[in-house]
Amino acid sequence: MMTFATSPCLPRSSRRPVVIIGGGFAGLAAAVDLAEAGRRVLLLERRSFLGGRAYSFRDKTTGDTIDNGQHLMMGCYHHTLGFLKKIGAHDKLKIQENPKVDFLYEGANGGIRHSSFKCPPLPAPLHLLGGLANLKTIGWNDRIRALRVGFELRRLNGKRAGLADITVRQWLDQLGQPARIQQRFWDVMALATLNESPEVASADMFGRVLDQAFLHTKGDSALVISKVGLSDLYTDDARKYIESRGGELIMNADVAKIEFSADKATGVVLRNGQPIEAETIISAVPHSALRRMLATEIISANRAFHHLDQFSTAPIVSINLWFEKEVTDLEFAGLLDSPIEWVFNKNAIAGGAGGKRQQLALVISGAHDAAVKTKEQLVEMATGEMARFFPAARRQQPVHAFVVREQEATISHAPGVTRLRPAQRTDFSNLFLAGDWTATGLPATIEGAVWSGQECAHAILTREENI
């Protein structure tokens, strides 16, 4: 985790800057594009480090890196991959060109079985058909029925408005998907990509995920994972890129209020009372943080802010376990019929040598129940599931454990939420909104966050060209 300047100060230049509130993926993506275009950028981050909800830190006991939630990306994250390439961080990624996802599950006669969704090197969508053919967690009849979902997405041709008011479960039922394939295939994908259960998540966002990942090019389906901690992946490289082009990033700069005059935002006031004037402002913070920065009358009078109080959130819980001896050689695996959705082998992902204590990150998405459990309860449950699925874990106990709860990891993608998400432009000509919760057309993901920041930068530069 990197830390930078810690005492808020006014920008060195007398020219009023573009002020960006928030130093996560959205804010940094906006700052990078604006700095590249020669605009004066001042990024304000309330904490002593960058990264938003996608950051990492050092475990005090082991010295190993812990991510604030494990993130798995895909080749269809075009904006994210472009952003990382621009700042010189692309080589920190591990890209799986032919997608392969391992699953562990209990066989009909007991015992743990292993199957893989492994796509052959064929053009899309034939590679998806090959992946289904390899998947043995469901029968052949179910695999054939799964194709109906792809045919339906082709028929819709991007027109998914009719799916906005129904859940993933309702949509899959309408498409005749049997309970077994929903439980063993579709539900796993929905929970991982939407951070909500299929009974809660809206079908329009799930349709978008499937369309983007599987129905265009084979490269879009590639699985992408960071070989380093999330903070090490992008925050320092983005900072260097911005500062090398005259931008400034100030840590411990907690914005208490955005100020307005007539139809424009004029600046911000920090928690310590310090005012900072701005030519333009980008809010790149979660909806709850933005709500606290706006006066009640501003919210009431402007459409972009009307729904700030109507968003619910969904948590993610990560349980990090360390074992003295290796438990698994799989890089990552989905656990079917388990309270733990995914197990990530941090040693294998980082390419570390054998013989070291094995660090595993166990992820629970849509973790409404798990998030309120104690650390002891979560570790006990996780240890039991490891012993259930991995024989090597039955002969040893974890030597260390660390639990991360991100209570507001994403917005809850319930039916109707799509219409509440505000666009990047607001009724104020110089105030823009970025963040994975805004109207990106995507679920609340890293890709949505990066796209929103870049869209804000593009809108600002286009506006200036037309003035």
XYZ file of C-alpha atoms in Angstrom:
467
model
C 0.000 0.000 0.000
C 1.432 3.362 -0.997
C 1.004 6.600 0.945
C 1.724 10.079 -0.373
C 1.441 13.737 0.558
C -0.473 14.011 3.815
C -1.047 17.712 4.481
C -3.778 19.367 2.380
C -2.570 22.492 0.587
C -3.727 24.662 -2.268
C -2.455 23.836 -5.762
C 0.830 25.473 -6.703
C -0.661 26.963 -9.865
C -2.993 29.967 -9.589
C -5.181 28.485 -12.306
C -8.237 26.795 -10.849
C -7.945 23.045 -11.414
C -10.261 20.199 -12.193
C -10.874 18.893 -8.684
C -11.436 15.144 -8.455
C -12.877 13.833 -5.208
C -11.805 10.256 -4.566
C -8.696 8.233 -5.403
C -10.093 4.875 -6.475
C -10.209 3.454 -9.993
C -12.803 6.009 -11.153
C -10.991 9.078 -9.843
C -7.564 7.959 -11.010
C -8.838 7.010 -14.467
C -10.365 10.477 -14.859
C -7.212 12.161 -13.570
C -4.942 10.187 -15.921
C -6.948 11.118 -19.021
C -7.223 14.781 -18.032
C -3.520 15.017 -17.174
C -2.686 13.381 -20.500
C -4.709 16.114 -22.235
C -2.804 18.828 -20.384
C -5.493 19.822 -17.900
C -4.550 20.926 -14.383
C -5.687 18.176 -12.019
C -6.058 18.184 -8.241
C -7.153 14.858 -6.769
C -8.360 14.821 -3.156
C -8.428 11.563 -1.191
C -9.802 11.458 2.342
C -7.566 8.586 3.457
C -3.775 8.390 3.659
C -3.628 6.049 0.651
C -5.180 5.621 -2.784
C -7.355 2.781 -4.015
C -10.962 3.379 -2.978
C -12.596 -0.009 -2.378
C -9.966 -1.759 -4.524
C -6.849 -1.603 -2.397
C -4.460 -3.904 -0.565
C -2.450 -3.802 2.639
C 0.222 -5.772 4.494
C -0.745 -8.341 7.071
C 1.141 -7.452 10.257
C 1.692 -11.078 11.266
C 2.919 -12.622 8.005
C 3.955 -9.600 5.969
C 1.886 -10.929 3.069
C -0.375 -8.745 0.951
C -4.115 -8.882 1.564
C -6.579 -7.490 -0.964
C -9.727 -5.754 0.186
C -11.681 -8.392 -1.719
C -10.207 -10.544 -4.461
C -10.909 -9.183 -7.960
C -11.065 -11.282 -11.106
C -11.260 -9.317 -14.356
C -11.933 -10.318 -17.961
C -10.718 -9.474 -21.432
C -13.901 -7.497 -22.014
C -12.635 -4.945 -19.479
C -11.357 -2.870 -22.395
C -11.261 0.437 -20.538
C -9.520 -1.043 -17.498
C -6.893 -2.824 -19.581
C -6.311 0.333 -21.607
C -5.934 2.380 -18.423
C -3.409 -0.066 -16.965
C -1.454 -0.135 -20.215
C -1.356 3.665 -20.346
C 0.139 3.969 -16.861
C 2.608 1.149 -17.497
C 1.002 -1.477 -15.246
C -0.194 -3.996 -17.831
C 2.704 -6.403 -17.162
C 1.440 -6.885 -13.597
C -1.511 -8.866 -14.946
C -1.812 -12.587 -15.551
C -4.033 -13.215 -18.585
C -5.617 -16.602 -19.193
C -6.259 -16.514 -22.944
C -8.353 -19.693 -22.992
C -10.682 -19.398 -19.993
C -10.470 -22.229 -17.495
C -12.402 -22.229 -14.242
C -12.075 -25.156 -11.872
C -15.013 -26.329 -9.762
C -15.076 -28.690 -6.803
C -18.269 -30.432 -5.736
C -19.600 -33.465 -3.936
C -20.290 -36.462 -6.161
C -23.536 -38.419 -6.081
C -21.812 -41.212 -4.157
C -19.907 -38.922 -1.836
C -16.370 -37.679 -2.164
C -15.176 -34.450 -3.759
C -15.042 -34.303 -7.523
C -13.249 -31.866 -9.817
C -14.531 -30.455 -13.112
C -13.484 -27.507 -15.267
C -15.240 -25.012 -17.479
C -12.409 -25.031 -19.999
C -12.800 -23.202 -23.287
C -10.846 -24.538 -26.264
C -8.949 -22.180 -28.630
C -11.934 -21.563 -30.911
C -13.537 -18.292 -32.055
C -16.504 -16.931 -30.085
C -19.066 -18.212 -29.349
C -17.815 -21.685 -30.310
C -15.291 -21.556 -27.451
C -18.218 -21.223 -25.043
C -19.833 -24.347 -26.477
C -16.562 -26.187 -25.971
C -16.418 -24.976 -22.388
C -19.909 -26.271 -21.690
C -19.014 -29.609 -23.269
C -16.121 -29.964 -20.815
C -18.219 -29.072 -17.767
C -19.293 -32.170 -15.866
C -21.076 -30.485 -12.976
C -24.241 -30.626 -15.107
C -25.620 -33.243 -17.491
C -25.723 -33.117 -21.276
C -29.412 -32.163 -21.398
C -28.750 -29.211 -19.109
C -25.773 -28.125 -21.184
C -27.950 -28.084 -24.289
C -30.660 -26.117 -22.471
C -28.040 -23.568 -21.423
C -27.655 -22.595 -25.074
C -31.119 -21.084 -24.966
C -29.782 -18.246 -22.824
C -27.244 -17.396 -25.530
C -29.894 -17.569 -28.257
C -32.121 -15.234 -26.243
C -29.336 -12.688 -25.843
C -28.710 -12.829 -29.582
C -32.413 -12.227 -30.186
C -32.495 -9.264 -27.817
C -29.484 -7.750 -29.645
C -28.635 -5.434 -26.772
C -32.237 -4.361 -26.080
C -32.477 -5.519 -22.479
C -34.892 -2.902 -21.089
C -37.500 -5.606 -20.572
C -35.141 -7.393 -18.180
C -34.711 -4.422 -15.833
C -37.751 -5.253 -13.713
C -37.244 -8.982 -13.230
C -34.656 -10.960 -11.310
C -32.048 -13.316 -12.702
C -34.021 -16.211 -11.232
C -37.251 -15.126 -12.935
C -35.491 -14.714 -16.278
C -33.773 -18.088 -16.131
C -37.068 -19.728 -15.163
C -38.742 -18.073 -18.151
C -36.010 -19.526 -20.363
C -36.676 -23.027 -19.063
C -33.386 -23.433 -17.228
C -33.644 -26.429 -14.868
C -32.886 -25.972 -11.178
C -29.671 -27.988 -11.386
C -28.005 -25.873 -14.080
C -29.105 -22.722 -12.316
C -27.572 -23.898 -9.061
C -24.410 -25.375 -10.570
C -23.672 -22.822 -13.314
C -25.795 -19.683 -13.737
C -26.089 -18.870 -10.021
C -22.318 -19.071 -9.600
C -21.782 -16.604 -12.447
C -24.519 -14.247 -11.301
C -23.290 -14.050 -7.727
C -19.673 -13.536 -8.791
C -20.422 -10.765 -11.289
C -23.351 -8.982 -9.615
C -22.525 -9.515 -5.920
C -26.135 -10.473 -5.254
C -28.109 -13.695 -5.234
C -30.138 -14.551 -8.368
C -33.322 -14.027 -6.335
C -32.337 -10.393 -5.781
C -30.193 -9.329 -8.751
C -31.803 -7.880 -11.865
C -31.682 -9.776 -15.133
C -30.632 -6.795 -17.258
C -27.192 -6.539 -15.644
C -26.660 -10.299 -15.883
C -27.587 -10.236 -19.550
C -25.070 -7.453 -20.067
C -22.326 -9.501 -18.389
C -22.996 -12.574 -20.517
C -23.218 -10.546 -23.710
C -19.958 -8.674 -23.111
C -17.969 -11.673 -21.924
C -19.023 -14.449 -24.277
C -20.854 -13.297 -27.396
C -18.366 -11.016 -29.137
C -14.713 -12.038 -29.372
C -12.765 -14.859 -27.803
C -10.433 -12.317 -26.225
C -13.337 -10.828 -24.282
C -13.663 -14.106 -22.372
C -10.029 -14.163 -21.224
C -9.670 -14.246 -17.455
C -7.418 -11.564 -16.008
C -6.011 -11.430 -12.496
C -3.442 -9.203 -10.825
C -0.152 -10.864 -9.917
C 0.370 -8.214 -7.243
C -1.786 -6.633 -4.569
C -4.493 -4.303 -5.835
C -2.771 -1.170 -4.557
C 0.487 -2.244 -6.170
C -1.350 -2.892 -9.433
C -2.312 0.678 -10.224
C -2.158 3.353 -7.535
C 1.548 4.222 -7.608
C 1.809 4.054 -11.404
C -1.278 6.263 -11.784
C 0.109 8.763 -9.268
C 3.423 8.976 -11.127
C 1.637 9.432 -14.451
C -0.509 12.266 -13.102
C 2.287 14.055 -11.244
C 4.676 13.822 -14.200
C 2.125 15.886 -16.147
C 1.669 18.575 -13.514
C -1.188 17.060 -11.532
C -1.384 16.907 -7.749
C -2.733 14.270 -5.389
C -3.411 15.191 -1.768
C -4.055 12.579 0.895
C -5.990 13.124 4.144
C -8.091 15.672 2.263
C -11.600 14.852 3.461
C -14.174 16.834 1.484
C -17.038 17.920 3.728
C -18.998 20.026 1.249
C -19.326 20.857 -2.432
C -20.218 24.508 -2.915
C -22.429 25.978 -5.651
C -23.368 29.314 -7.130
C -26.247 29.568 -9.611
C -25.809 26.742 -12.130
C -22.193 25.933 -11.312
C -20.136 24.183 -8.686
C -17.541 26.620 -7.383
C -15.350 24.457 -5.192
C -15.138 22.262 -2.121
C -14.593 22.732 1.586
C -12.412 20.246 3.427
C -13.317 18.802 6.816
C -10.752 21.118 8.434
C -12.556 24.138 6.989
C -10.124 24.845 4.147
C -11.839 25.973 0.902
C -10.503 24.975 -2.511
C -11.794 26.665 -5.653
C -12.366 24.567 -8.752
C -12.900 25.142 -12.446
C -14.660 21.795 -12.700
C -15.430 19.033 -10.189
C -15.650 15.278 -10.607
C -17.176 13.345 -7.734
C -15.628 9.872 -7.831
C -16.888 8.615 -4.476
C -19.724 6.213 -3.538
C -23.283 7.524 -3.489
C -23.376 7.622 0.323
C -20.246 9.798 0.480
C -21.583 12.165 -2.196
C -24.859 12.464 -0.297
C -23.007 13.797 2.736
C -21.280 16.483 0.640
C -24.483 17.976 -0.770
C -26.892 20.365 0.902
C -30.504 19.195 1.122
C -31.741 21.947 -1.189
C -29.201 20.933 -3.862
C -30.400 17.338 -3.742
C -34.056 18.373 -3.947
C -33.541 20.682 -6.926
C -31.430 18.449 -9.173
C -32.467 15.243 -10.923
C -29.058 13.615 -10.719
C -29.245 13.540 -6.929
C -32.884 12.581 -6.335
C -32.175 8.891 -5.785
C -29.046 9.066 -3.633
C -30.978 7.779 -0.617
C -32.589 4.923 -2.542
C -29.544 2.744 -3.198
C -28.938 -0.332 -1.082
C -25.554 -1.994 -0.887
C -24.221 -5.547 -0.901
C -21.186 -6.715 1.110
C -18.265 -8.974 0.251
C -16.413 -10.974 2.893
C -12.903 -12.337 2.347
C -11.419 -14.869 4.765
C -7.647 -15.171 4.406
C -6.155 -18.404 5.756
C -2.510 -19.438 5.974
C -1.506 -23.112 6.059
C 1.947 -24.403 6.929
C 1.795 -26.963 4.116
C 0.239 -26.691 0.655
C -3.493 -27.358 0.551
C -4.102 -27.039 -3.195
C -2.159 -26.453 -6.399
C -5.182 -24.925 -8.167
C -4.820 -21.209 -8.903
C -8.451 -20.564 -8.035
C -11.548 -22.711 -7.761
C -15.285 -22.382 -7.284
C -16.840 -24.432 -4.485
C -20.336 -25.647 -5.375
C -23.011 -26.087 -2.708
C -20.842 -24.242 -0.193
C -21.126 -20.966 1.738
C -17.688 -20.178 0.271
C -17.950 -19.324 -3.438
C -14.286 -19.061 -4.408
C -10.862 -20.025 -3.143
C -7.879 -18.082 -4.526
C -4.373 -19.498 -4.152
C -2.379 -16.319 -3.578
C 0.973 -18.133 -3.852
C 0.147 -19.553 -7.284
C -1.288 -16.253 -8.538
C 1.863 -14.385 -7.544
C 4.055 -17.111 -9.050
C 5.780 -17.745 -5.738
C 8.055 -20.673 -5.137
C 6.875 -23.764 -3.293
C 7.779 -24.494 0.290
C 6.331 -21.227 1.589
C 3.290 -21.061 3.813
C 0.241 -21.121 1.579
C -2.040 -18.096 1.663
C -5.602 -18.665 0.495
C -8.297 -16.016 0.048
C -11.828 -17.388 0.460
C -14.520 -15.117 -0.971
C -18.206 -14.789 -0.126
C -20.166 -12.474 -2.442
C -23.559 -11.012 -1.634
C -22.482 -11.733 1.936
C -25.421 -10.238 3.821
C -25.471 -13.068 6.384
C -21.725 -13.657 6.596
C -20.911 -9.962 7.078
C -22.587 -9.896 10.508
C -20.821 -13.011 11.824
C -17.857 -12.751 14.149
C -14.327 -13.395 12.954
C -14.278 -16.610 14.971
C -17.479 -17.856 13.346
C -16.216 -17.061 9.858
C -12.834 -18.683 10.402
C -14.442 -21.804 11.874
C -16.805 -22.074 8.903
C -14.004 -21.470 6.399
C -11.732 -24.022 8.061
C -14.513 -26.601 7.949
C -15.160 -25.988 4.247
C -11.466 -26.255 3.441
C -11.310 -29.597 5.202
C -14.413 -30.715 3.332
C -13.088 -29.883 -0.141
C -9.318 -30.329 0.239
C -7.948 -33.524 1.835
C -4.641 -31.818 2.679
C -6.527 -29.334 4.879
C -7.912 -32.149 7.039
C -4.478 -32.916 8.433
C -3.684 -29.398 9.591
C -5.198 -26.250 11.023
C -4.602 -22.724 9.679
C -1.641 -21.058 11.352
C -3.118 -17.597 10.833
C -6.369 -15.994 9.683
C -7.479 -12.487 8.717
C -11.043 -11.486 7.805
C -11.912 -8.537 5.586
C -15.475 -7.231 5.517
C -16.362 -4.669 2.848
C -19.858 -3.804 4.049
C -20.690 -1.545 1.089
C -18.708 -3.334 -1.606
C -21.202 -2.552 -4.382
C -24.678 -1.222 -4.882
C -27.344 -3.910 -4.770
C -28.422 -4.587 -8.353
C -32.086 -5.202 -7.574
C -34.773 -4.817 -10.273
C -35.425 -1.162 -11.072
C -32.052 0.079 -9.780
C -30.776 0.629 -13.326
C -33.184 3.552 -13.724
C -31.949 5.182 -10.509
C -28.274 5.316 -11.474
C -27.327 8.877 -12.549
C -25.418 9.766 -15.708
C -21.955 11.329 -15.662
C -23.324 14.772 -16.538
C -25.445 16.638 -13.999
C -27.671 19.719 -14.154
C -24.592 21.724 -13.177
C -22.462 22.414 -16.226
C -19.164 21.797 -14.425
C -20.037 18.947 -12.027
C -19.639 15.337 -13.161
C -20.244 12.007 -11.464
C -17.958 8.979 -11.668
C -18.032 5.670 -9.855
C -19.181 2.104 -10.408
C -22.630 3.007 -9.023
C -23.386 5.546 -11.770
C -25.119 4.785 -15.080
C -22.314 2.897 -16.781
C -24.502 0.208 -18.355
C -22.406 -2.286 -16.389
C -22.620 -3.862 -12.949
C -20.636 -2.239 -10.153
C -17.228 -3.496 -11.278
C -13.718 -2.148 -11.818
C -14.542 -1.798 -15.511
C -17.607 0.319 -14.738
C -15.574 2.520 -12.419
C -12.800 3.098 -14.972
C -15.273 3.740 -17.788
C -17.159 6.313 -15.708
C -13.989 8.221 -14.873
C -12.863 8.237 -18.482
C -16.329 9.320 -19.603
C -16.197 12.279 -17.209
C -12.798 13.287 -18.569
C -14.077 13.005 -22.142
C -17.153 15.114 -21.332
C -15.008 17.831 -19.732
C -12.600 17.987 -22.649
C -15.453 18.026 -25.184
C -17.195 20.795 -23.243
C -14.042 22.924 -23.230
C -13.602 22.465 -26.972
C -17.125 23.778 -27.546
C -16.798 26.831 -25.322
